[in-house]
Amino acid sequence: GAWTWHVRTFLCELCRGYYVRVCRERYQQPGCLAHESFLMTPACDDAFVKLTWPLLTDTLTLQAGGHDHLQTSTTSALSFVSRLAVMNMQRWEEVKSFAQDAVQDLADPMSVRHSSTFHLLTSLTPLLVYAAPGLILEAADLALPGIDPTDPMKTMVACAFFVNLFVQVPTRDLSSVTDLPDDLPSLLGGILPLHPKGGQVVAGATPGDLQMVTSAFPDLCHALLERFLEYVQAQSKPSKKDAMAALEIGGPRLLSTAIFLAIKQADASVANSMVERLAEWVSLTLLPNAVKAVGMLVGVCTLANNDAAGKIMDKAIGRLPLGSGSLSSLGETEALWHLHILGAAARFGGTSLPPRRAALEARMYAALDDKRKAVRRAGAKLCRRILAGLTAPYSGDLTGDGTVAEALHRWSGARALEWGSPMRPIEFHTPTAPELDFAHALCEKAVEVVNTKAQGSDEEIHTSLSLMKSVLRGVACLYPDERQGVEAVPLVSTLPNQWGPRLMDEFSEVLLKLCPKLGCPGHPFQATAVEASGRPNLLCKALRMVVGLVKGERRPEVPDMFQVRGFDGGNVRNHVSSESFTQKVHFMSAWRDLSRIWYNWEVLTLVNRRLYHRPTGFKYEGIRRKLAELICSYTLNANSLVSCVATECLQAFLKVHYGAKRALLQDCFLPLQEQTIQGASLMDAEKAHLAEAALQGFARTAARMFISGAWRRGAAAALRLATVIVRSVHAYTEEGKTKVDVRPAAISMQFELIHKWIAAQAAANPGDVSEACDVASSLFALMKQPGVHWRTKVCILATAGSALRVLHLTDKADKLDVGILGQWLGELLSGLTSSTAQPQLASVAVAELTTAMRSALRNPGSPVDKVLQELLPQDKAILAQVAKSMSGLHQGHMGADAGAVAQADTVQCVVHAATGRVEVPHLAWVPCPSGHAWTIHATFIHTYVTFCARRSHAGIIQELKTVLGALQSQPKSEAEDHVVFTEVLGGALRAARRWPEAQQKELWSAVGPIAAEELRSAEED
């Protein structure tokens, strides 16, 4: 239960804490300066292991499989304790005995502790390969049945064990080596926290033991390969909709990584025999459900062995005979299988590709001309992989040099710098002259095919786009951009960018001509019907291809075999290695306990991060500007699929050209929406769906790309965008005028867009005040036009208020136009005091007038203060009308059966955004079901009373007395009036805290009896 989980967590943290302490005390650099009496001794280590080891083993035994997190925490604690135990012979025998029992448990097929045993062996591998290599080999033999297609989780754990084993030690057979030294190097003590006085590690294996153990490695490697082949034959095809699909592909991925390490570190004869077995198997087998898994295996084998690519490609080419220059003699399944195997072998083919150039080109072009769509797609993928194999900077140089000295050091527990071979840079694939010549010829022919097929039928257009994508992905490491002249050397290569400008020009010209043929760009009011039902799908593919062209298609990847994509926590090192647990225990020990394979993996990861930034930094001009405008022209498309895809593509494009947002917004996007506004009164009812599509596309695109940065250039720029949104709402809600009727959902999306615009408000750059006032003036002019819907008025007051609030609350307050402020605050006051105003107008008015009066109190004599003094003269009592409006706002919360409900309209999201941006002090004395409304109402009364008192408004006390008396006299059924009574009284008392004593007595003499009567009535209830 939960208590057991807490106990296990405590044990894990206790073991880790102790190990961290002894590491910090005993590592020699820089050393511990504490007094010797404070340091842990070997006796302390012995007592700690004696105490915790039985607890941990009992925990691991009793959990019987248990949760993966619990197994990981327990085995990580065991790894810490075992490192301390290996420094004491008696304790190490106990650890070894438990490990032997756990290994024997693997022989029982009915045991439920296989997963926990694999976790345990994975954590103990660094010590077992040193002190008990025979036991680890026995565990490896018994772990092979754990690769079970019916149990994906156990398969992953078993494969993780093999990966971790081959990371620790090489698979080289030492039995035939005759000149082994008598004693192995003593290196394990360099990574363990030995006590400086008398600390030593138990004796490890002898060279004879290693010869006996490693003699079984060839058979183990072959058995592992055969197990993989049996696994994929029994595995069903993972479904994309299946949540377990990523888990099912994770087993073959880890197993492929283990086989890569086995082939890479084995003797040449063993590696060649494994490659020949695989080449023969893939040529005689047909497994359409295991294409991805087998492709992984073929890829890692070609990456590990230089001759593997040629052998496997020769077999695949032989199984793809060309009858009359085509693949029609083969069935679709057979053709797809061998094309995939051929592509997987070519992905890391390198120098093996040019000698087979003619055969590869013939099969690729035959597949591209095939009548079957899947075969044509496989031909395009083959082109991509051939180009990647010729130009990509891939590397399989993860392991060491493979010498005997290195093997002995690794079996002795060596890490990092003590592998027995010198450190050297990782070797990456660099294209040779024949490879570049092959790649250039392939690109030349591919460009010709793309141009030809783009002018044909829908099927040919699909093939053209697929081939275009494959070419860009295949040469992404060399030619993803149009740099020329002095910039012609890409950031990740020393080769000149000869084909980048050519590909950009050719493919962009094809896309600029093709997209208008597939679907009319521009506004849907001007569009013609799509010619065929399948063409929107082709148009979406073409739009995605535009983004791929601008971004270099997909960022080039160095193969990362230690990454399981799509699987939660896909970093394999986190699952299979306990070596890095002690990395952070001491700032001098970052690589003390880390295998060189993991170090090389980190280097490859760093290269991938470098490649990640390559598609950025280009100018937004020329071809790139035309392509961006092309995508933008489809964002309001009548087809919802095209509109959504165009929005996604535009968002991806702006990640490369972030500075292009303003230009696209002003030059392309807003002019499109202007056509939507102008067409409201010109379209007939039959074309209402076009207006709905335009409104929805505008809201969708603006919300995802332009709203978040709308305030960066000041309030005026933000208000221009908001004005277009408000005018869109007005055009389709205007009263007394003939217009096309659209569904409420399209208008609601505009309200939500205004909500996001207000929420993105920022005052870091208020901008030019006069420009903001001019834009606000146009909004207020719109508000005075006949037929303006009340929802439009709410949007106008909310948007203009958000912009003007940014100005009058900053140092720009003195530059505000008094006329604009007068129009704004006058409309707010009218909405609050009018008996016919909608509750949404009153809600916005309460919040905005509160901030305006607070701004006037902070800055006497400012334009805001002058306007408020004109609108709120001393001889004009407005509190009664304000209280009535506030009472109406509470009807939506107090359970009233009649009256306007404040939260019953879609425009309420705009109100919430406008009032939510008004920050008021927290008033702990006003909690209620509608806490925000109470707080903002009480704050309004507080601010209004303070504002009147500062102006020596003698009638404010009498006004409060009148209003409170009227509210208190209402019957108990009018609960809203009594709520407002509390708000008015609380706000007034808060405002009077610092009044002179005489004024406070006058206030209490006026409102005290009324408040007492209200309290008495409340007590009776």
PDB file of N, CA, C and O in Angstrom, residues 443-484:
ATOM      1  N   CYS A 443      19.936  13.935 -57.766  1.00  0.00           N
ATOM      2  CA  CYS A 443      19.157  15.171 -57.607  1.00  0.00           C
ATOM      3  C   CYS A 443      18.738  15.725 -58.970  1.00  0.00           C
ATOM      4  O   CYS A 443      17.606  16.204 -59.133  1.00  0.00           O
ATOM      5  N   GLU A 444      19.629  15.682 -59.922  1.00  0.00           N
ATOM      6  CA  GLU A 444      19.321  16.193 -61.267  1.00  0.00           C
ATOM      7  C   GLU A 444      18.140  15.438 -61.873  1.00  0.00           C
ATOM      8  O   GLU A 444      17.184  16.046 -62.392  1.00  0.00           O
ATOM      9  N   LYS A 445      18.197  14.125 -61.776  1.00  0.00           N
ATOM     10  CA  LYS A 445      17.113  13.318 -62.326  1.00  0.00           C
ATOM     11  C   LYS A 445      15.824  13.506 -61.523  1.00  0.00           C
ATOM     12  O   LYS A 445      14.719  13.562 -62.097  1.00  0.00           O
ATOM     13  N   ALA A 446      15.925  13.637 -60.197  1.00  0.00           N
ATOM     14  CA  ALA A 446      14.744  13.805 -59.365  1.00  0.00           C
ATOM     15  C   ALA A 446      14.037  15.116 -59.674  1.00  0.00           C
ATOM     16  O   ALA A 446      12.800  15.174 -59.713  1.00  0.00           O
ATOM     17  N   VAL A 447      14.793  16.187 -59.890  1.00  0.00           N
ATOM     18  CA  VAL A 447      14.189  17.477 -60.240  1.00  0.00           C
ATOM     19  C   VAL A 447      13.429  17.357 -61.561  1.00  0.00           C
ATOM     20  O   VAL A 447      12.317  17.893 -61.712  1.00  0.00           O
ATOM     21  N   GLU A 448      14.004  16.652 -62.505  1.00  0.00           N
ATOM     22  CA  GLU A 448      13.328  16.459 -63.789  1.00  0.00           C
ATOM     23  C   GLU A 448      12.021  15.678 -63.617  1.00  0.00           C
ATOM     24  O   GLU A 448      10.980  16.033 -64.200  1.00  0.00           O
ATOM     25  N   VAL A 449      12.059  14.610 -62.807  1.00  0.00           N
ATOM     26  CA  VAL A 449      10.848  13.813 -62.575  1.00  0.00           C
ATOM     27  C   VAL A 449       9.787  14.630 -61.848  1.00  0.00           C
ATOM     28  O   VAL A 449       8.592  14.563 -62.166  1.00  0.00           O
ATOM     29  N   VAL A 450      10.202  15.425 -60.865  1.00  0.00           N
ATOM     30  CA  VAL A 450       9.250  16.258 -60.113  1.00  0.00           C
ATOM     31  C   VAL A 450       8.552  17.237 -61.041  1.00  0.00           C
ATOM     32  O   VAL A 450       7.323  17.410 -60.989  1.00  0.00           O
ATOM     33  N   ASN A 451       9.301  17.907 -61.909  1.00  0.00           N
ATOM     34  CA  ASN A 451       8.700  18.875 -62.831  1.00  0.00           C
ATOM     35  C   ASN A 451       7.742  18.203 -63.810  1.00  0.00           C
ATOM     36  O   ASN A 451       6.681  18.753 -64.146  1.00  0.00           O
ATOM     37  N   THR A 452       8.093  17.011 -64.253  1.00  0.00           N
ATOM     38  CA  THR A 452       7.249  16.318 -65.233  1.00  0.00           C
ATOM     39  C   THR A 452       5.949  15.833 -64.605  1.00  0.00           C
ATOM     40  O   THR A 452       4.852  16.053 -65.138  1.00  0.00           O
ATOM     41  N   LYS A 453       6.049  15.168 -63.479  1.00  0.00           N
ATOM     42  CA  LYS A 453       4.865  14.587 -62.854  1.00  0.00           C
ATOM     43  C   LYS A 453       3.965  15.648 -62.226  1.00  0.00           C
ATOM     44  O   LYS A 453       2.765  15.409 -62.036  1.00  0.00           O
ATOM     45  N   ALA A 454       4.482  16.814 -61.881  1.00  0.00           N
ATOM     46  CA  ALA A 454       3.645  17.871 -61.295  1.00  0.00           C
ATOM     47  C   ALA A 454       2.627  18.404 -62.287  1.00  0.00           C
ATOM     48  O   ALA A 454       1.659  19.069 -61.885  1.00  0.00           O
ATOM     49  N   GLN A 455       2.801  18.124 -63.568  1.00  0.00           N
ATOM     50  CA  GLN A 455       1.877  18.599 -64.591  1.00  0.00           C
ATOM     51  C   GLN A 455       0.888  17.524 -65.022  1.00  0.00           C
ATOM     52  O   GLN A 455       0.099  17.749 -65.947  1.00  0.00           O
ATOM     53  N   GLY A 456       0.907  16.373 -64.345  1.00  0.00           N
ATOM     54  CA  GLY A 456       0.067  15.269 -64.763  1.00  0.00           C
ATOM     55  C   GLY A 456      -1.183  15.110 -63.930  1.00  0.00           C
ATOM     56  O   GLY A 456      -1.763  16.083 -63.414  1.00  0.00           O
ATOM     57  N   SER A 457      -1.604  13.862 -63.770  1.00  0.00           N
ATOM     58  CA  SER A 457      -2.824  13.540 -63.035  1.00  0.00           C
ATOM     59  C   SER A 457      -2.602  13.687 -61.537  1.00  0.00           C
ATOM     60  O   SER A 457      -1.493  13.976 -61.077  1.00  0.00           O
ATOM     61  N   ASP A 458      -3.690  13.441 -60.775  1.00  0.00           N
ATOM     62  CA  ASP A 458      -3.582  13.543 -59.318  1.00  0.00           C
ATOM     63  C   ASP A 458      -2.585  12.542 -58.760  1.00  0.00           C
ATOM     64  O   ASP A 458      -1.825  12.853 -57.831  1.00  0.00           O
ATOM     65  N   GLU A 459      -2.558  11.329 -59.292  1.00  0.00           N
ATOM     66  CA  GLU A 459      -1.610  10.323 -58.823  1.00  0.00           C
ATOM     67  C   GLU A 459      -0.170  10.745 -59.123  1.00  0.00           C
ATOM     68  O   GLU A 459       0.734  10.559 -58.296  1.00  0.00           O
ATOM     69  N   GLU A 460       0.048  11.324 -60.274  1.00  0.00           N
ATOM     70  CA  GLU A 460       1.400  11.786 -60.612  1.00  0.00           C
ATOM     71  C   GLU A 460       1.797  12.982 -59.746  1.00  0.00           C
ATOM     72  O   GLU A 460       2.965  13.111 -59.360  1.00  0.00           O
ATOM     73  N   ILE A 461       0.837  13.847 -59.463  1.00  0.00           N
ATOM     74  CA  ILE A 461       1.139  14.981 -58.577  1.00  0.00           C
ATOM     75  C   ILE A 461       1.526  14.480 -57.188  1.00  0.00           C
ATOM     76  O   ILE A 461       2.465  14.983 -56.559  1.00  0.00           O
ATOM     77  N   HIS A 462       0.808  13.462 -56.698  1.00  0.00           N
ATOM     78  CA  HIS A 462       1.147  12.887 -55.391  1.00  0.00           C
ATOM     79  C   HIS A 462       2.558  12.314 -55.408  1.00  0.00           C
ATOM     80  O   HIS A 462       3.344  12.507 -54.463  1.00  0.00           O
ATOM     81  N   THR A 463       2.908  11.622 -56.473  1.00  0.00           N
ATOM     82  CA  THR A 463       4.269  11.079 -56.596  1.00  0.00           C
ATOM     83  C   THR A 463       5.297  12.200 -56.663  1.00  0.00           C
ATOM     84  O   THR A 463       6.380  12.106 -56.069  1.00  0.00           O
ATOM     85  N   SER A 464       4.969  13.270 -57.377  1.00  0.00           N
ATOM     86  CA  SER A 464       5.886  14.400 -57.477  1.00  0.00           C
ATOM     87  C   SER A 464       6.158  15.012 -56.110  1.00  0.00           C
ATOM     88  O   SER A 464       7.308  15.298 -55.760  1.00  0.00           O
ATOM     89  N   LEU A 465       5.100  15.202 -55.324  1.00  0.00           N
ATOM     90  CA  LEU A 465       5.273  15.779 -53.990  1.00  0.00           C
ATOM     91  C   LEU A 465       6.038  14.833 -53.069  1.00  0.00           C
ATOM     92  O   LEU A 465       6.877  15.267 -52.267  1.00  0.00           O
ATOM     93  N   SER A 466       5.758  13.545 -53.153  1.00  0.00           N
ATOM     94  CA  SER A 466       6.489  12.567 -52.334  1.00  0.00           C
ATOM     95  C   SER A 466       7.972  12.552 -52.680  1.00  0.00           C
ATOM     96  O   SER A 466       8.838  12.506 -51.790  1.00  0.00           O
ATOM     97  N   LEU A 467       8.280  12.606 -53.967  1.00  0.00           N
ATOM     98  CA  LEU A 467       9.682  12.615 -54.381  1.00  0.00           C
ATOM     99  C   LEU A 467      10.367  13.913 -53.968  1.00  0.00           C
ATOM    100  O   LEU A 467      11.540  13.907 -53.548  1.00  0.00           O
ATOM    101  N   MET A 468       9.655  15.024 -54.079  1.00  0.00           N
ATOM    102  CA  MET A 468      10.214  16.303 -53.647  1.00  0.00           C
ATOM    103  C   MET A 468      10.574  16.266 -52.161  1.00  0.00           C
ATOM    104  O   MET A 468      11.655  16.699 -51.750  1.00  0.00           O
ATOM    105  N   LYS A 469       9.671  15.720 -51.370  1.00  0.00           N
ATOM    106  CA  LYS A 469       9.930  15.603 -49.934  1.00  0.00           C
ATOM    107  C   LYS A 469      11.117  14.694 -49.664  1.00  0.00           C
ATOM    108  O   LYS A 469      11.973  14.995 -48.810  1.00  0.00           O
ATOM    109  N   SER A 470      11.199  13.601 -50.386  1.00  0.00           N
ATOM    110  CA  SER A 470      12.306  12.663 -50.180  1.00  0.00           C
ATOM    111  C   SER A 470      13.649  13.280 -50.548  1.00  0.00           C
ATOM    112  O   SER A 470      14.653  13.074 -49.853  1.00  0.00           O
ATOM    113  N   VAL A 471      13.688  14.031 -51.625  1.00  0.00           N
ATOM    114  CA  VAL A 471      14.946  14.673 -52.030  1.00  0.00           C
ATOM    115  C   VAL A 471      15.400  15.656 -50.964  1.00  0.00           C
ATOM    116  O   VAL A 471      16.576  15.691 -50.585  1.00  0.00           O
ATOM    117  N   LEU A 472      14.474  16.465 -50.471  1.00  0.00           N
ATOM    118  CA  LEU A 472      14.849  17.453 -49.461  1.00  0.00           C
ATOM    119  C   LEU A 472      15.326  16.795 -48.178  1.00  0.00           C
ATOM    120  O   LEU A 472      16.289  17.234 -47.559  1.00  0.00           O
ATOM    121  N   ARG A 473      14.645  15.730 -47.754  1.00  0.00           N
ATOM    122  CA  ARG A 473      15.075  15.034 -46.546  1.00  0.00           C
ATOM    123  C   ARG A 473      16.395  14.310 -46.767  1.00  0.00           C
ATOM    124  O   ARG A 473      17.220  14.211 -45.855  1.00  0.00           O
ATOM    125  N   GLY A 474      16.591  13.803 -47.971  1.00  0.00           N
ATOM    126  CA  GLY A 474      17.809  13.049 -48.233  1.00  0.00           C
ATOM    127  C   GLY A 474      19.058  13.901 -48.251  1.00  0.00           C
ATOM    128  O   GLY A 474      20.120  13.460 -47.809  1.00  0.00           O
ATOM    129  N   VAL A 475      18.948  15.131 -48.754  1.00  0.00           N
ATOM    130  CA  VAL A 475      20.125  16.006 -48.832  1.00  0.00           C
ATOM    131  C   VAL A 475      20.057  17.124 -47.802  1.00  0.00           C
ATOM    132  O   VAL A 475      20.714  18.151 -47.941  1.00  0.00           O
ATOM    133  N   ALA A 476      19.246  16.931 -46.746  1.00  0.00           N
ATOM    134  CA  ALA A 476      19.055  18.001 -45.759  1.00  0.00           C
ATOM    135  C   ALA A 476      20.346  18.411 -45.085  1.00  0.00           C
ATOM    136  O   ALA A 476      20.500  19.554 -44.663  1.00  0.00           O
ATOM    137  N   CYS A 477      21.293  17.481 -44.972  1.00  0.00           N
ATOM    138  CA  CYS A 477      22.541  17.814 -44.285  1.00  0.00           C
ATOM    139  C   CYS A 477      23.466  18.671 -45.133  1.00  0.00           C
ATOM    140  O   CYS A 477      24.384  19.301 -44.607  1.00  0.00           O
ATOM    141  N   LEU A 478      23.257  18.704 -46.453  1.00  0.00           N
ATOM    142  CA  LEU A 478      24.138  19.478 -47.328  1.00  0.00           C
ATOM    143  C   LEU A 478      23.434  20.637 -48.003  1.00  0.00           C
ATOM    144  O   LEU A 478      23.988  21.727 -48.098  1.00  0.00           O
ATOM    145  N   TYR A 479      22.211  20.427 -48.466  1.00  0.00           N
ATOM    146  CA  TYR A 479      21.590  21.431 -49.330  1.00  0.00           C
ATOM    147  C   TYR A 479      20.155  21.799 -48.910  1.00  0.00           C
ATOM    148  O   TYR A 479      19.227  21.658 -49.683  1.00  0.00           O
ATOM    149  N   PRO A 480      19.933  22.244 -47.711  1.00  0.00           N
ATOM    150  CA  PRO A 480      18.550  22.587 -47.369  1.00  0.00           C
ATOM    151  C   PRO A 480      18.181  24.041 -47.632  1.00  0.00           C
ATOM    152  O   PRO A 480      17.067  24.442 -47.373  1.00  0.00           O
ATOM    153  N   ASP A 481      19.111  24.869 -48.106  1.00  0.00           N
ATOM    154  CA  ASP A 481      18.830  26.300 -48.210  1.00  0.00           C
ATOM    155  C   ASP A 481      19.432  26.858 -49.500  1.00  0.00           C
ATOM    156  O   ASP A 481      20.037  26.148 -50.287  1.00  0.00           O
ATOM    157  N   GLU A 482      19.253  28.167 -49.668  1.00  0.00           N
ATOM    158  CA  GLU A 482      19.663  28.810 -50.920  1.00  0.00           C
ATOM    159  C   GLU A 482      20.894  29.683 -50.762  1.00  0.00           C
ATOM    160  O   GLU A 482      21.107  30.613 -51.540  1.00  0.00           O
ATOM    161  N   ARG A 483      21.730  29.426 -49.769  1.00  0.00           N
ATOM    162  CA  ARG A 483      22.927  30.249 -49.574  1.00  0.00           C
ATOM    163  C   ARG A 483      23.838  30.167 -50.802  1.00  0.00           C
ATOM    164  O   ARG A 483      24.023  29.117 -51.381  1.00  0.00           O
ATOM    165  N   GLN A 484      24.422  31.298 -51.128  1.00  0.00           N
ATOM    166  CA  GLN A 484      25.300  31.375 -52.288  1.00  0.00           C
ATOM    167  C   GLN A 484      26.531  32.209 -51.931  1.00  0.00           C
ATOM    168  O   GLN A 484      26.574  32.894 -50.919  1.00  0.00           O
TER     169      GLN A 484
END
